[in-house]
């Protein structure tokens, strides 16, 4: 259960202050899927960064299960991210020269797991994301859709409760976008909380979306 | 922890090129400084080894700033002093061969006397005395052999003593290369022959050496020796040791200063290179942070990455230096340490490295390196992931 | 004077010390900045940027600690090697005591290491608890440590530049003679031994009952008592020579480097005991104190007992 109250975020430049978010509040229940719509520059990515504990707001609070995590030190926010959150982004933030399998190692090495357990988790995630057959291939040789599935596998490898997706279909064709939506549906069925920010209209009329929020110039419409 | 190391290795092996230039530069620096340390250490070791077997005191007659031949009657006087066990008169000197402008060192040995200098004892044991004394024979050092061979003196050589006679001396044997530093250009012969060739009058010797086995008594003996004659110069083995130690410390010290200058420039380059945060580096950190890596985990990960590079550079550098000094005998560098002498020194360095020295080289390189990259690594690790991921 | 600097070991040692000090000065600078700008209740993004700065300080301190521990061991080698060129000194004891800076230097080196280890404990606490409770106090503690480090550097420079290769110095048999003018409070070895073992038992009791502050106070007392006990009693049994009373020769190879185990366990034990005052009740602090103090006392006592058994006589 995530509660954002009166979130403000401003960025300071040499001469000016840019207000990315102004007075944003929202509530996300467990297992919900929330769609955040808005044009580029409306503050979607900033909002997601704050929700993903990658960025601290200038003011306001973010409560997760009752605790205001905004004042937590890096250790706690990182731990929370490590255990509870999976990111799916538009630019395929993968280690291009590593294999698919090795990319999935990056989040797992933080946990005290045996090599066998690591192997098992990787296999699991690759199967769910339907990219198991490309496990030994170097990421740079994959197609866009395959890279997307690689990102999904990595996001799922730790079995996170929350999935944060930032423009996941921006670099995909229609076929792969639809495949992605299918995957999302399955994940939501499994009880995960999904936060999706996009300006892609393909998500407009999905039935399994519980909440829709529109952002315009940093404010909720 | 092991998992992280495994992941680190995967990253290092995949992104080798990133570290290649620093790796090579580091190896070069380490191999140079290691070579210097190895050479100086070997020389010191050999010198001390040879010095150990030398006499405790050397006495020379000294008048008006000039060293003169020492009277033999002093030998009996010294034998009276308590604490002195062995006294011996030595005859040695240099012989100048004008046509080639080279100097030989001639040392006369009395084959029937136990030598004060124990290394000579071993040598004498190997000689068949009767055969050696049956005619005028000499044992020559390897550098001398090389020279004589050049001038086709394969079996004998004609010395020309001051009395204008000619002394034909046959070559009995050649000293092996190993003890080169002190006796490479030496010729050993019977003491009376040496006396003739060097023109030392009867009743005199070049100098007198004596041993004092009990180290507690050395100071007392020194005083007694000093007051026995005023026209005398006293050289103590300990002083020679200290002299050499200071000499090689001094020479090493110069290299140290040069090295510090070089390493400071290296560190500047290093700092510059690491301060420029390349896109791929920033992306790597951003991904890790996004995945839940803590800032301090990222910092330590990056530092470990560099430690791996340093370690490999160290191993490579030291191995190269070892090969250069002990297999190739350090061409070029060797001459800086040993100086250019008359005969071309054919030195073989004997491996004499201590753990302390290896540790010194390691820490001398590693600590400045890590210190230089600390701030750039920190800056990289604390970059906002959201800034990079856009 | 300049002879000393041309010995490899000393030059490199000082060079490394300067580098570490330079890094720690950067930490010092950052600590001041953070302390000036830190306000409770400030916006979380300002707090976050200050927190990020504090990670530089943490990293530098961690690196400095590791280097300083190695340097301390290396320092003993260096000092010992100098004994060959300083007249009269037969081992490190003579070199250390050759001028008035030697003993304070060693004491500072050991205390700064223990204090840095304690700082890391405090830092750990701060990072673990939510709300940055110890943030300011840990930075202030670091400022204190930094001043000691500065003192250590100055004293070290004075010490090395005052070493001469011409004036003879005393050796340990002279320095540690038992005379009435000794700084030891005890006139005989028996009361020293009784105090030593009694304090050890008290420490065990304090650790078992988890009395934090008592344990720390006892640790300080025991440090001094251990020093006296080692120098004036136990060392003679390790060297097997009644006149050889020296705290430094234990570190040499001919005695199997036993000094490192003895001093290492003592320093670790003292660290754990002292950290009990900082740590908010952590079982392993007490367990570790018990472990390392017991090891320390055992090693010393074993040397004594073994000697008695094999030689059937006291020294």
Short mmCIF file of C-alpha atoms in Angstrom, two decimals, chain C:
data_model
loop_
_atom_site.label_atom_id
_atom_site.label_comp_id
_atom_site.label_asym_id
_atom_site.label_seq_id
_atom_site.Cartn_x
_atom_site.Cartn_y
_atom_site.Cartn_z
CA UNK C 1 69.49 13.46 9.73
CA UNK C 2 69.00 13.06 6.04
CA UNK C 3 70.51 9.57 6.18
CA UNK C 4 67.27 8.31 7.63
CA UNK C 5 65.17 9.54 4.78
CA UNK C 6 67.31 7.74 2.27
CA UNK C 7 66.49 4.36 3.68
CA UNK C 8 63.83 2.86 1.42
CA UNK C 9 61.54 1.77 4.19
CA UNK C 10 61.36 5.09 5.98
CA UNK C 11 60.82 7.15 2.83
CA UNK C 12 58.06 4.93 1.56
CA UNK C 13 56.45 4.75 4.99
CA UNK C 14 56.33 8.53 5.26
CA UNK C 15 55.14 8.90 1.68
CA UNK C 16 52.21 6.57 2.28
CA UNK C 17 51.38 8.30 5.58
CA UNK C 18 51.26 11.62 3.78
CA UNK C 19 48.91 10.27 1.13
CA UNK C 20 46.56 8.80 3.72
CA UNK C 21 46.65 12.03 5.67
CA UNK C 22 45.87 13.99 2.54
CA UNK C 23 42.80 11.84 1.91
CA UNK C 24 41.69 12.14 5.51
CA UNK C 25 42.05 15.92 5.26
CA UNK C 26 39.59 15.82 2.39
CA UNK C 27 37.27 13.88 4.69
CA UNK C 28 37.81 16.52 7.33
CA UNK C 29 36.86 19.25 4.91
CA UNK C 30 33.70 17.43 3.89
CA UNK C 31 32.76 16.73 7.50
CA UNK C 32 32.87 20.41 8.27
CA UNK C 33 30.71 21.21 5.25
CA UNK C 34 28.14 18.59 6.18
CA UNK C 35 28.01 19.64 9.81
CA UNK C 36 27.48 23.25 8.79
CA UNK C 37 24.65 22.47 6.40
CA UNK C 38 22.90 19.72 8.26
CA UNK C 39 19.52 20.49 9.80
CA UNK C 40 17.01 18.05 11.16
CA UNK C 41 13.81 18.43 9.24
CA UNK C 42 15.51 19.84 6.17
CA UNK C 43 14.09 18.70 2.88
CA UNK C 44 14.92 15.15 2.11
CA UNK C 45 16.73 16.00 -1.11
CA UNK C 46 19.18 18.27 0.76
CA UNK C 47 19.63 15.55 3.35
CA UNK C 48 20.21 13.09 0.58
CA UNK C 49 22.98 15.16 -0.99
CA UNK C 50 24.67 15.50 2.40
CA UNK C 51 24.29 11.79 2.93
CA UNK C 52 25.99 11.17 -0.39
CA UNK C 53 28.92 13.34 0.71
CA UNK C 54 29.20 11.32 3.88
CA UNK C 55 29.83 8.21 1.79
CA UNK C 56 33.09 9.70 0.60
CA UNK C 57 34.13 10.19 4.19
CA UNK C 58 33.16 6.61 4.99
CA UNK C 59 35.09 5.18 2.06
CA UNK C 60 38.21 7.19 2.87
CA UNK C 61 38.11 6.14 6.51
CA UNK C 62 37.66 2.47 5.62
CA UNK C 63 40.59 2.60 3.18
CA UNK C 64 42.73 4.49 5.70
CA UNK C 65 42.07 1.93 8.39
CA UNK C 66 43.14 -0.98 6.24
CA UNK C 67 46.27 0.87 5.14
CA UNK C 68 47.12 2.03 8.66
CA UNK C 69 46.92 -1.49 10.04
CA UNK C 70 49.36 -2.71 7.41
CA UNK C 71 51.54 0.34 7.95
CA UNK C 72 51.72 -0.30 11.68
CA UNK C 73 53.05 -3.80 11.07
CA UNK C 74 55.39 -2.37 8.45
CA UNK C 75 56.46 0.33 10.89
CA UNK C 76 57.78 -2.33 13.27
CA UNK C 77 59.85 -3.82 10.43
CA UNK C 78 61.16 -0.40 9.49
CA UNK C 79 62.16 0.46 13.03
CA UNK C 80 63.85 -2.88 13.44
CA UNK C 81 65.80 -2.43 10.22
CA UNK C 82 66.97 0.97 11.41
CA UNK C 83 68.57 -0.68 14.42
CA UNK C 84 71.45 -1.77 12.20
CA UNK C 85 72.47 1.76 11.36
CA UNK C 86 71.75 3.43 14.68
CA UNK C 87 74.65 2.82 17.03
CA UNK C 88 73.81 1.09 20.27
CA UNK C 89 70.38 -0.03 19.25
CA UNK C 90 70.16 -3.80 19.01
CA UNK C 91 66.48 -3.95 18.25
CA UNK C 92 63.43 -1.77 17.84
CA UNK C 93 63.37 -0.84 21.54
CA UNK C 94 66.54 1.18 21.22
CA UNK C 95 65.37 2.93 18.08
CA UNK C 96 61.98 3.85 19.54
CA UNK C 97 63.47 5.21 22.72
CA UNK C 98 66.30 7.07 21.01
CA UNK C 99 64.36 10.31 21.28
CA UNK C 100 61.37 11.62 23.20
CA UNK C 101 58.96 11.20 20.29
CA UNK C 102 59.19 7.45 19.87
CA UNK C 103 56.90 6.18 22.61
CA UNK C 104 54.14 8.80 22.12
CA UNK C 105 54.26 7.93 18.42
CA UNK C 106 53.60 4.25 19.00
CA UNK C 107 50.85 5.01 21.49
CA UNK C 108 49.20 7.38 19.04
CA UNK C 109 49.42 4.86 16.22
CA UNK C 110 47.70 2.15 18.24
CA UNK C 111 45.04 4.45 19.68
CA UNK C 112 44.15 5.95 16.31
CA UNK C 113 43.65 2.47 14.89
CA UNK C 114 41.37 1.49 17.75
CA UNK C 115 39.47 4.78 17.49
CA UNK C 116 39.00 4.35 13.73
CA UNK C 117 37.62 0.87 14.32
CA UNK C 118 35.25 2.33 16.90
CA UNK C 119 34.21 5.00 14.43
CA UNK C 120 33.28 2.31 11.93
CA UNK C 121 31.13 0.66 14.58
CA UNK C 122 29.34 3.95 15.22
CA UNK C 123 28.92 4.49 11.49
CA UNK C 124 27.43 1.04 11.13
CA UNK C 125 24.91 1.86 13.84
CA UNK C 126 24.05 5.10 12.12
CA UNK C 127 23.47 3.49 8.77
CA UNK C 128 21.34 0.74 10.24
CA UNK C 129 18.99 2.88 12.28
CA UNK C 130 16.39 4.91 10.46
CA UNK C 131 16.38 8.62 10.99
CA UNK C 132 20.05 9.56 10.96
CA UNK C 133 20.29 9.68 14.77
CA UNK C 134 24.06 9.32 14.92
CA UNK C 135 24.81 11.29 11.78
CA UNK C 136 26.10 14.40 13.49
CA UNK C 137 27.81 12.65 16.39
CA UNK C 138 29.76 10.35 14.12
CA UNK C 139 31.06 13.31 12.16
CA UNK C 140 32.09 15.08 15.35
CA UNK C 141 33.82 11.91 16.51
CA UNK C 142 35.70 11.87 13.22
CA UNK C 143 36.88 15.44 13.78
CA UNK C 144 38.35 14.30 17.07
CA UNK C 145 40.10 11.37 15.43
CA UNK C 146 41.44 13.65 12.72
CA UNK C 147 43.13 15.89 15.26
CA UNK C 148 44.86 12.84 16.72
CA UNK C 149 45.92 11.77 13.25
CA UNK C 150 47.35 15.21 12.63
CA UNK C 151 49.28 14.97 15.90
CA UNK C 152 50.53 11.54 14.87
CA UNK C 153 51.84 12.82 11.57
CA UNK C 154 53.66 15.76 13.15
CA UNK C 155 55.20 13.60 15.86
CA UNK C 156 56.26 11.05 13.28
CA UNK C 157 58.03 13.68 11.22
CA UNK C 158 59.77 14.99 14.33
CA UNK C 159 60.68 11.48 15.39
CA UNK C 160 62.29 10.46 12.14
CA UNK C 161 64.14 13.72 11.66
CA UNK C 162 65.56 13.49 15.17
CA UNK C 163 67.07 10.08 14.61
CA UNK C 164 70.83 10.21 14.27
CA UNK C 165 73.30 7.69 13.05
CA UNK C 166 76.04 9.17 15.18
CA UNK C 167 74.86 9.35 18.79
CA UNK C 168 74.59 6.00 20.54
CA UNK C 169 71.31 5.05 22.17
CA UNK C 170 70.28 2.68 24.91
CA UNK C 171 69.18 -0.85 24.29
CA UNK C 172 66.32 -2.64 25.93
CA UNK C 173 68.24 -4.26 28.75
CA UNK C 174 69.03 -0.77 29.95
CA UNK C 175 65.63 0.74 29.26
CA UNK C 176 63.57 -1.87 31.01
CA UNK C 177 65.76 -2.44 34.01
CA UNK C 178 63.84 -2.90 37.17
CA UNK C 179 64.81 -0.01 39.37
CA UNK C 180 63.01 2.07 41.95
CA UNK C 181 62.58 4.84 39.40
CA UNK C 182 60.36 2.73 37.18
CA UNK C 183 57.04 4.15 36.14
CA UNK C 184 55.44 0.90 37.14
CA UNK C 185 53.22 1.26 40.16
CA UNK C 186 54.21 -2.09 41.48
CA UNK C 187 57.37 -2.86 43.31
CA UNK C 188 57.29 -6.55 42.66
CA UNK C 189 56.16 -8.92 39.97
CA UNK C 190 53.81 -10.86 42.19
CA UNK C 191 51.37 -8.00 42.78
CA UNK C 192 51.60 -7.17 39.08
CA UNK C 193 50.57 -10.70 38.17
CA UNK C 194 47.78 -10.73 40.72
CA UNK C 195 46.39 -7.45 39.37
CA UNK C 196 46.73 -8.73 35.81
CA UNK C 197 44.80 -11.94 36.34
CA UNK C 198 42.24 -10.35 38.66
CA UNK C 199 41.41 -7.68 36.10
CA UNK C 200 41.04 -10.42 33.50
CA UNK C 201 38.52 -12.23 35.71
CA UNK C 202 36.64 -8.96 36.29
CA UNK C 203 36.51 -8.41 32.55
CA UNK C 204 35.05 -11.89 32.07
CA UNK C 205 32.40 -11.15 34.68
CA UNK C 206 31.56 -7.83 33.07
CA UNK C 207 31.27 -9.50 29.66
CA UNK C 208 29.08 -12.32 30.91
CA UNK C 209 26.77 -9.93 32.71
CA UNK C 210 26.83 -7.61 29.71
CA UNK C 211 27.80 -4.53 31.72
CA UNK C 212 28.81 -2.26 28.86
CA UNK C 213 30.47 0.66 30.57
CA UNK C 214 32.21 -1.41 33.20
CA UNK C 215 33.67 -3.55 30.46
CA UNK C 216 35.03 -0.52 28.62
CA UNK C 217 36.60 0.98 31.73
CA UNK C 218 38.19 -2.33 32.63
CA UNK C 219 39.50 -2.60 29.09
CA UNK C 220 41.49 0.61 29.47
CA UNK C 221 42.93 -0.46 32.80
CA UNK C 222 43.78 -3.88 31.45
CA UNK C 223 45.62 -2.38 28.47
CA UNK C 224 48.09 -0.70 30.79
CA UNK C 225 48.41 -3.74 33.04
CA UNK C 226 49.02 -5.97 30.02
CA UNK C 227 51.80 -3.74 28.80
CA UNK C 228 53.52 -3.93 32.18
CA UNK C 229 52.93 -7.66 32.49
CA UNK C 230 54.33 -8.38 29.04
CA UNK C 231 57.42 -6.22 29.43
CA UNK C 232 58.33 -7.02 33.00
CA UNK C 233 57.28 -10.62 33.25
CA UNK C 234 56.09 -12.61 30.28
CA UNK C 235 58.61 -11.42 27.70
CA UNK C 236 61.50 -12.88 29.66
CA UNK C 237 59.88 -16.32 29.43
CA UNK C 238 59.41 -15.98 25.71
CA UNK C 239 63.02 -14.92 25.16
CA UNK C 240 64.15 -17.43 27.78
CA UNK C 241 66.52 -14.84 29.20
CA UNK C 242 65.90 -13.07 32.51
CA UNK C 243 67.55 -9.81 31.43
CA UNK C 244 65.81 -9.57 28.10
CA UNK C 245 62.72 -7.53 28.88
CA UNK C 246 61.57 -5.93 25.71
CA UNK C 247 58.11 -5.45 24.18
CA UNK C 248 59.33 -5.21 20.59
CA UNK C 249 61.48 -8.27 20.01
CA UNK C 250 58.35 -10.44 20.30
CA UNK C 251 57.50 -9.32 16.79
CA UNK C 252 60.62 -10.80 15.29
CA UNK C 253 60.85 -13.94 13.22
CA UNK C 254 63.15 -15.69 15.67
CA UNK C 255 60.28 -15.81 18.15
CA UNK C 256 57.87 -16.98 15.46
CA UNK C 257 56.25 -13.53 15.22
CA UNK C 258 54.34 -14.34 18.37
CA UNK C 259 54.20 -10.64 19.15
CA UNK C 260 51.65 -10.15 16.37
CA UNK C 261 49.32 -12.74 17.92
CA UNK C 262 49.76 -11.29 21.39
CA UNK C 263 49.32 -7.65 20.47
CA UNK C 264 46.76 -8.46 17.79
CA UNK C 265 44.49 -10.30 20.19
CA UNK C 266 44.93 -7.59 22.82
CA UNK C 267 44.05 -4.80 20.39
CA UNK C 268 41.04 -6.70 19.02
CA UNK C 269 39.85 -7.56 22.53
CA UNK C 270 40.21 -3.93 23.64
CA UNK C 271 38.37 -2.79 20.54
CA UNK C 272 35.41 -5.08 21.20
CA UNK C 273 35.30 -4.15 24.87
CA UNK C 274 35.39 -0.43 24.08
CA UNK C 275 32.80 -0.76 21.35
CA UNK C 276 30.38 -2.11 23.91
CA UNK C 277 29.87 1.47 25.07
CA UNK C 278 28.97 2.62 21.59
CA UNK C 279 27.08 -0.34 20.29
CA UNK C 280 23.54 -0.63 21.39
CA UNK C 281 23.65 -4.03 22.92
CA UNK C 282 24.97 -6.53 20.47
CA UNK C 283 25.68 -10.01 21.75
CA UNK C 284 28.66 -10.61 19.56
CA UNK C 285 30.55 -7.68 21.12
CA UNK C 286 30.59 -9.48 24.44
CA UNK C 287 31.26 -12.84 22.89
CA UNK C 288 34.19 -11.44 20.97
CA UNK C 289 35.61 -9.69 24.04
CA UNK C 290 35.50 -12.96 25.93
CA UNK C 291 37.10 -14.80 23.05
CA UNK C 292 39.97 -12.43 22.38
CA UNK C 293 40.82 -11.61 25.97
CA UNK C 294 40.91 -15.30 26.79
CA UNK C 295 43.11 -16.01 23.79
CA UNK C 296 45.45 -13.22 24.80
CA UNK C 297 45.79 -14.38 28.40
CA UNK C 298 46.12 -17.99 27.29
CA UNK C 299 48.96 -17.27 24.84
CA UNK C 300 50.91 -15.39 27.49
CA UNK C 301 50.28 -17.89 30.25
CA UNK C 302 51.15 -20.81 27.99
CA UNK C 303 54.60 -19.34 27.27
CA UNK C 304 55.20 -19.06 30.97
CA UNK C 305 53.88 -22.54 31.79
CA UNK C 306 55.71 -24.20 28.92
CA UNK C 307 58.97 -22.68 30.06
CA UNK C 308 58.44 -23.86 33.62
CA UNK C 309 57.61 -27.36 32.45
CA UNK C 310 60.56 -27.73 30.10
CA UNK C 311 63.15 -26.04 32.28
CA UNK C 312 61.74 -26.78 35.71
CA UNK C 313 62.88 -23.41 37.03
CA UNK C 314 61.72 -19.83 37.32
CA UNK C 315 63.63 -16.92 35.85
#
